[in-house]
């Protein structure tokens, strides 16, 4: 049965294509996304908030900033690196109109994004893709990429545990 609902709050900009990841303890990390209406340029968000659905509280601390604003990113939750973390990859920065090949790592215990994620960028910019992690902590990135002419292709990259 439904326990609670949470509507868009004034504390987080209205947007689309955000990520949402359930964390240990029941909170939800909501990050990124993009807004934009007819006649207004898109704004891609670097911000992330924590939603506590059990208490209907949204923590919008300004310390939680990604390195770059992104939408359509892939993400996964892992404890493979010895700490609970959310790994975010790729997506698009709508303001710059560019696809991204970089990673972000949100560390749950410190409640911050790492300044220098321990994972090198992929060789291709990706959006609409997936991240998968093996039990050994090796990371696979797979999904849609585009060449310089804009032709879609499939990309697959594998990273050993850092």
Coordinates of N, CA and C in Angstrom, one line a residue:
X1 N 0.8 -1.2 0.0 CA 0.0 0.0 0.0 C 0.9 1.2 0.0
X2 N 0.3 2.3 -0.5 CA 1.1 3.6 -0.6 C 1.3 4.2 0.7
X3 N 2.5 4.5 1.0 CA 2.9 5.1 2.3 C 2.9 6.6 2.2
X4 N 3.5 7.2 1.2 CA 3.5 8.7 1.1 C 3.7 9.0 -0.4
X5 N 3.3 10.2 -0.7 CA 3.6 10.8 -2.1 C 4.4 12.1 -1.9
X6 N 5.2 12.4 -2.9 CA 5.9 13.7 -2.8 C 5.8 14.4 -4.1
X7 N 5.4 15.6 -4.1 CA 5.2 16.4 -5.3 C 6.5 17.2 -5.6
X8 N 6.6 17.7 -6.8 CA 7.7 18.6 -7.1 C 7.8 19.7 -6.1
X9 N 8.9 19.9 -5.5 CA 9.1 21.0 -4.5 C 9.7 22.2 -5.0
X10 N 9.5 23.3 -4.3 CA 10.1 24.6 -4.7 C 11.6 24.5 -4.5
X11 N 12.1 23.6 -3.7 CA 13.5 23.5 -3.4 C 14.3 22.9 -4.5
X12 N 13.6 22.2 -5.5 CA 14.4 21.6 -6.6 C 13.7 22.1 -7.9
X13 N 14.5 22.6 -8.8 CA 13.9 23.2 -10.1 C 13.1 22.1 -10.8
X14 N 12.0 22.6 -11.4 CA 11.3 21.6 -12.3 C 12.2 21.2 -13.4
X15 N 12.1 19.9 -13.7 CA 13.0 19.4 -14.7 C 12.6 18.0 -15.2
X16 N 13.4 17.5 -16.1 CA 13.1 16.2 -16.7 C 14.4 15.5 -16.8
X17 N 14.3 14.2 -16.9 CA 15.5 13.3 -17.2 C 16.5 13.4 -16.1
X18 N 16.0 13.4 -14.8 CA 16.9 13.4 -13.6 C 17.2 11.9 -13.3
X19 N 18.2 11.7 -12.4 CA 18.4 10.4 -11.9 C 17.7 10.3 -10.5
X20 N 17.3 9.1 -10.1 CA 16.8 8.9 -8.8 C 17.3 7.6 -8.3
X21 N 18.0 7.5 -7.2 CA 18.6 6.3 -6.7 C 18.2 6.1 -5.2
X22 N 17.6 5.0 -4.8 CA 17.3 4.7 -3.5 C 18.6 4.3 -2.7
X23 N 18.9 4.9 -1.6 CA 20.1 4.7 -0.8 C 19.8 3.9 0.4
X24 N 20.8 3.4 1.1 CA 20.6 2.7 2.4 C 19.9 3.6 3.4
X25 N 19.0 3.1 4.1 CA 18.3 4.0 5.1 C 17.0 4.6 4.5
X26 N 16.8 4.4 3.2 CA 15.5 4.8 2.6 C 15.5 6.1 2.0
X27 N 16.6 6.9 2.0 CA 16.6 8.2 1.4 C 16.8 8.0 -0.1
X28 N 16.4 9.0 -0.9 CA 16.5 8.9 -2.4 C 17.4 10.1 -2.9
X29 N 18.5 9.8 -3.6 CA 19.3 10.8 -4.2 C 18.6 11.2 -5.6
X30 N 18.3 12.5 -5.7 CA 17.8 13.0 -7.0 C 18.8 14.0 -7.5
X31 N 19.3 13.7 -8.8 CA 20.4 14.6 -9.3 C 20.2 14.9 -10.7
X32 N 20.8 16.0 -11.1 CA 20.8 16.4 -12.5 C 19.4 16.8 -13.1
X33 N 19.2 16.6 -14.4 CA 18.0 16.9 -15.0 C 18.2 18.2 -15.8
X34 N 17.1 18.6 -16.5 CA 17.1 19.8 -17.3 C 15.8 20.4 -17.4
X35 N 15.7 21.7 -17.3 CA 14.5 22.4 -17.5 C 14.5 23.2 -18.8
X36 N 13.5 23.7 -19.2 CA 13.4 24.5 -20.5 C 12.0 24.5 -21.0
X37 N 11.6 25.7 -21.3 CA 10.3 25.9 -21.8 C 10.4 26.7 -23.2
X38 N 9.4 26.7 -23.9 CA 9.4 27.3 -25.2 C 9.8 28.8 -25.0
X39 N 10.8 29.2 -25.7 CA 11.3 30.6 -25.6 C 12.4 30.8 -24.6
X40 N 12.7 29.7 -23.8 CA 13.7 29.8 -22.8 C 14.8 28.8 -23.1
X41 N 16.1 29.2 -23.0 CA 17.1 28.2 -23.2 C 17.1 27.1 -22.1
X42 N 17.6 25.9 -22.5 CA 17.6 24.8 -21.5 C 18.6 25.1 -20.4
X43 N 18.3 24.7 -19.2 CA 19.2 24.8 -18.1 C 19.4 23.4 -17.5
X44 N 20.7 22.9 -17.5 CA 21.0 21.6 -17.0 C 21.6 21.7 -15.6
X45 N 21.1 20.9 -14.7 CA 21.4 21.0 -13.3 C 22.6 20.2 -12.8
X46 N 23.4 20.8 -12.0 CA 24.5 20.1 -11.3 C 24.1 19.7 -9.9
X47 N 23.0 20.2 -9.5 CA 22.6 20.0 -8.1 C 22.0 18.6 -7.8
X48 N 22.1 18.2 -6.6 CA 21.5 16.9 -6.2 C 20.8 17.2 -4.8
X49 N 19.7 16.5 -4.6 CA 19.0 16.7 -3.3 C 18.8 15.3 -2.7
X50 N 18.5 15.2 -1.5 CA 18.1 13.9 -0.8 C 16.7 14.1 -0.3
X51 N 15.9 13.1 -0.8 CA 14.5 13.0 -0.4 C 14.4 11.9 0.7
X52 N 13.8 12.3 1.8 CA 13.4 11.3 2.8 C 11.9 11.1 2.8
X53 N 11.5 10.1 2.0 CA 10.0 9.9 1.8 C 9.3 9.5 3.1
X54 N 10.0 8.8 4.0 CA 9.3 8.4 5.3 C 8.9 9.6 6.1
X55 N 9.7 10.7 6.0 CA 9.3 11.9 6.8 C 8.9 13.1 5.9
X56 N 8.8 12.8 4.6 CA 8.4 13.9 3.6 C 9.3 15.1 3.8
X57 N 10.6 14.9 3.8 CA 11.6 16.0 3.9 C 12.5 15.9 2.7
X58 N 12.8 17.1 2.2 CA 13.7 17.3 1.1 C 14.9 18.1 1.6
X59 N 16.1 17.5 1.6 CA 17.4 18.2 2.0 C 18.0 18.7 0.7
X60 N 18.1 20.0 0.6 CA 18.7 20.6 -0.6 C 20.0 21.3 -0.3
X61 N 20.8 20.7 0.5 CA 22.1 21.3 0.8 C 22.9 21.6 -0.5
X62 N 23.5 22.8 -0.4 CA 24.3 23.2 -1.6 C 25.6 22.6 -1.8
X63 N 26.0 21.7 -0.8 CA 27.3 21.0 -0.9 C 27.2 19.9 -1.9
X64 N 26.1 19.5 -2.3 CA 25.9 18.4 -3.2 C 25.9 18.9 -4.6
X65 N 27.0 19.1 -5.3 CA 27.1 19.5 -6.7 C 27.9 18.6 -7.5
X66 N 27.4 18.2 -8.7 CA 28.2 17.4 -9.6 C 29.2 18.3 -10.3
X67 N 30.2 17.7 -11.0 CA 31.2 18.5 -11.7 C 30.6 19.3 -12.9
X68 N 29.5 18.7 -13.5 CA 28.9 19.3 -14.6 C 27.4 18.9 -14.6
X69 N 26.6 19.8 -15.1 CA 25.2 19.5 -15.2 C 24.9 18.5 -16.3
X70 N 24.0 17.6 -16.0 CA 23.8 16.5 -16.9 C 22.3 16.0 -16.9
X71 N 21.8 15.5 -18.0 CA 20.6 14.8 -18.1 C 20.8 13.5 -18.9
X72 N 19.8 12.6 -18.9 CA 20.0 11.4 -19.6 C 21.2 10.6 -19.2
X73 N 21.6 10.7 -18.0 CA 22.8 9.9 -17.5 C 22.4 8.5 -17.1
X74 N 23.4 7.7 -17.1 CA 23.3 6.3 -16.5 C 23.8 6.3 -15.1
X75 N 23.3 5.5 -14.3 CA 23.8 5.4 -12.9 C 23.6 4.0 -12.3
X76 N 24.4 3.8 -11.2 CA 24.2 2.6 -10.4 C 24.6 2.8 -9.0
X77 N 24.1 2.1 -8.1 CA 24.5 2.1 -6.7 C 25.5 0.9 -6.4
X78 N 26.6 1.2 -5.7 CA 27.5 0.1 -5.4 C 28.2 0.3 -4.1
X79 N 28.6 -0.8 -3.5 CA 29.5 -0.8 -2.4 C 30.8 -1.5 -2.7
X80 N 31.0 -1.7 -4.0 CA 32.2 -2.5 -4.4 C 33.5 -1.8 -4.1
X81 N 33.5 -0.5 -3.9 CA 34.8 0.2 -3.7 C 35.0 0.5 -2.2
X82 N 34.3 -0.2 -1.3 CA 34.5 -0.2 0.1 C 33.6 0.9 0.8
X83 N 32.9 1.6 0.1 CA 32.0 2.6 0.6 C 30.7 2.6 -0.2
X84 N 29.5 3.0 0.4 CA 28.3 3.1 -0.4 C 28.4 4.3 -1.4
X85 N 28.3 4.1 -2.6 CA 28.5 5.2 -3.6 C 27.5 5.0 -4.8
X86 N 27.2 6.1 -5.4 CA 26.4 6.1 -6.6 C 27.3 6.6 -7.8
X87 N 27.5 5.8 -8.8 CA 28.3 6.1 -9.9 C 27.4 6.6 -11.0
X88 N 27.7 7.8 -11.6 CA 26.9 8.4 -12.6 C 27.8 8.6 -13.8
X89 N 27.3 8.3 -15.0 CA 28.1 8.5 -16.2 C 27.3 9.1 -17.4
X90 N 28.1 9.9 -18.2 CA 27.6 10.3 -19.5 C 26.4 11.2 -19.4
X91 N 25.5 11.1 -20.3 CA 24.3 12.0 -20.5 C 24.7 13.1 -21.4
X92 N 23.9 14.2 -21.2 CA 24.0 15.4 -22.1 C 24.0 16.6 -21.2
X93 N 24.8 17.6 -21.6 CA 24.7 18.9 -21.0 C 24.0 19.8 -22.0
X94 N 22.7 20.1 -21.6 CA 21.8 20.8 -22.6 C 22.3 22.2 -22.8
X95 N 22.9 22.9 -21.9 CA 23.3 24.2 -22.1 C 24.4 24.3 -23.1
X96 N 25.4 23.3 -23.0 CA 26.5 23.3 -23.9 C 26.1 22.5 -25.2
X97 N 25.0 21.8 -25.2 CA 24.6 21.0 -26.3 C 25.6 19.9 -26.6
X98 N 26.1 19.3 -25.6 CA 27.2 18.3 -25.9 C 26.9 17.0 -25.0
X99 N 27.2 15.9 -25.6 CA 27.1 14.6 -24.9 C 28.4 14.5 -24.1
X100 N 28.3 13.7 -23.0 CA 29.4 13.7 -22.0 C 30.0 12.3 -21.9
X101 N 31.3 12.2 -21.6 CA 31.9 10.9 -21.4 C 32.5 10.8 -20.0
X102 N 32.2 11.7 -19.1 CA 32.8 11.7 -17.8 C 31.9 11.0 -16.8
X103 N 32.6 10.6 -15.6 CA 31.9 10.0 -14.5 C 31.8 11.0 -13.4
X104 N 30.8 10.8 -12.5 CA 30.6 11.4 -11.2 C 30.5 10.3 -10.2
X105 N 31.0 10.5 -9.0 CA 30.8 9.5 -8.0 C 30.3 10.2 -6.7
X106 N 29.1 9.9 -6.3 CA 28.5 10.5 -5.1 C 28.8 9.5 -4.0
X107 N 29.5 10.0 -2.9 CA 29.8 9.2 -1.8 C 28.7 9.4 -0.7
X108 N 28.0 8.3 -0.4 CA 26.9 8.4 0.5 C 27.3 8.9 1.9
X109 N 28.4 8.3 2.4 CA 28.8 8.6 3.8 C 29.3 10.1 4.0
X110 N 30.0 10.7 3.0 CA 30.4 12.1 3.1 C 29.3 13.0 2.6
X111 N 28.3 12.5 1.9 CA 27.2 13.3 1.3 C 27.8 14.3 0.3
X112 N 28.8 13.9 -0.5 CA 29.4 14.8 -1.5 C 29.7 14.0 -2.7
X113 N 29.8 14.7 -3.8 CA 30.4 14.1 -5.0 C 31.9 14.2 -4.9
X114 N 32.6 13.2 -5.3 CA 34.1 13.2 -5.3 C 34.6 14.2 -6.3
X115 N 35.6 15.0 -5.9 CA 36.2 16.0 -6.8 C 36.9 15.3 -8.0
X116 N 37.5 14.2 -7.8 CA 38.2 13.5 -8.8 C 37.8 12.0 -8.8
X117 N 36.7 11.6 -9.6 CA 36.3 10.3 -9.6 C 37.4 9.3 -10.0
X118 N 37.5 8.1 -9.4 CA 38.6 7.2 -9.7 C 38.4 6.4 -11.0
X119 N 37.6 6.9 -11.9 CA 37.3 6.2 -13.1 C 37.6 7.1 -14.3
X120 N 38.4 6.7 -15.2 CA 38.8 7.5 -16.4 C 37.5 7.7 -17.3
X121 N 37.5 8.8 -18.0 CA 36.3 9.0 -19.0 C 36.3 7.9 -20.0
X122 N 35.1 7.6 -20.6 CA 35.0 6.7 -21.7 C 35.5 7.3 -22.9
X123 N 35.8 6.5 -23.9 CA 36.3 7.1 -25.2 C 35.2 7.7 -26.1
X124 N 34.0 7.4 -25.7 CA 32.9 8.0 -26.5 C 31.9 8.7 -25.5
X125 N 31.2 9.7 -26.0 CA 30.1 10.3 -25.3 C 28.9 9.5 -25.4
X126 N 28.2 9.3 -24.3 CA 27.0 8.4 -24.3 C 25.8 9.0 -23.6
X127 N 24.7 8.6 -24.1 CA 23.4 8.9 -23.4 C 22.5 7.8 -23.8
X128 N 21.5 7.6 -22.9 CA 20.5 6.5 -23.2 C 21.3 5.1 -23.1
X129 N 22.1 5.0 -22.1 CA 23.0 3.8 -22.0 C 22.8 3.2 -20.5
X130 N 23.6 2.2 -20.2 CA 23.5 1.6 -18.9 C 24.9 1.3 -18.3
X131 N 25.0 1.3 -17.0 CA 26.2 0.9 -16.3 C 25.9 -0.4 -15.6
X132 N 26.8 -1.3 -15.6 CA 26.7 -2.6 -15.0 C 28.0 -2.8 -14.2
X133 N 27.9 -3.5 -13.0 CA 29.1 -3.7 -12.3 C 29.2 -5.2 -11.9
X134 N 30.3 -5.8 -12.1 CA 30.5 -7.2 -11.7 C 30.7 -7.3 -10.2
X135 N 30.6 -8.5 -9.7 CA 30.8 -8.7 -8.2 C 32.2 -8.3 -7.8
X136 N 33.2 -8.3 -8.7 CA 34.6 -8.0 -8.5 C 34.8 -6.4 -8.5
X137 N 33.8 -5.7 -8.9 CA 33.9 -4.2 -9.0 C 34.3 -3.7 -10.3
X138 N 34.4 -4.6 -11.3 CA 34.7 -4.1 -12.7 C 33.4 -3.5 -13.3
X139 N 33.6 -2.4 -14.0 CA 32.5 -1.6 -14.5 C 32.3 -1.7 -16.0
X140 N 31.1 -2.0 -16.5 CA 30.8 -2.0 -17.9 C 29.9 -0.9 -18.3
X141 N 30.2 -0.2 -19.4 CA 29.4 0.9 -19.9 C 28.9 0.4 -21.3
X142 N 27.6 0.4 -21.5 CA 27.1 -0.1 -22.8 C 25.9 0.7 -23.2
X143 N 25.8 1.0 -24.5 CA 24.6 1.7 -25.0 C 24.9 2.6 -26.2
X144 N 24.1 3.6 -26.4 CA 24.0 4.4 -27.6 C 25.1 5.4 -27.6
X145 N 25.9 5.5 -28.7 CA 26.8 6.6 -28.9 C 26.6 7.1 -30.3
X146 N 27.1 8.3 -30.6 CA 27.0 8.9 -31.9 C 28.4 9.3 -32.4
X147 N 28.6 9.1 -33.7 CA 29.9 9.5 -34.3 C 29.8 11.0 -34.6
X148 N 30.9 11.6 -35.1 CA 30.9 13.0 -35.4 C 29.8 13.5 -36.4
X149 N 29.3 12.6 -37.2 CA 28.3 12.9 -38.2 C 26.9 12.7 -37.6
X150 N 26.8 12.3 -36.3 CA 25.6 12.1 -35.6 C 24.9 10.7 -35.9
X151 N 25.6 9.8 -36.5 CA 25.1 8.5 -36.8 C 25.2 7.7 -35.5
X152 N 24.0 7.1 -35.1 CA 24.0 6.3 -33.8 C 24.8 5.0 -34.0
X153 N 25.4 4.5 -32.9 CA 26.1 3.3 -32.9 C 26.0 2.7 -31.5
X154 N 26.5 1.5 -31.4 CA 26.5 0.8 -30.0 C 28.0 0.9 -29.5
X155 N 28.1 1.3 -28.2 CA 29.4 1.3 -27.6 C 29.4 0.4 -26.4
X156 N 30.6 -0.2 -26.2 CA 30.8 -1.1 -25.0 C 32.2 -0.9 -24.5
X157 N 32.3 -0.4 -23.3 CA 33.6 -0.2 -22.7 C 33.6 -0.9 -21.3
X158 N 34.8 -1.4 -21.0 CA 34.9 -2.2 -19.7 C 36.1 -1.6 -18.9
X159 N 35.9 -1.4 -17.6 CA 36.9 -0.8 -16.7 C 37.2 -1.7 -15.6
X160 N 38.5 -2.0 -15.3 CA 38.9 -2.7 -14.2 C 38.6 -1.9 -12.9
X161 N 38.4 -2.6 -11.8 CA 38.2 -1.9 -10.6 C 39.3 -1.0 -10.2
X162 N 39.0 0.3 -9.9 CA 40.1 1.2 -9.6 C 40.8 0.9 -8.3

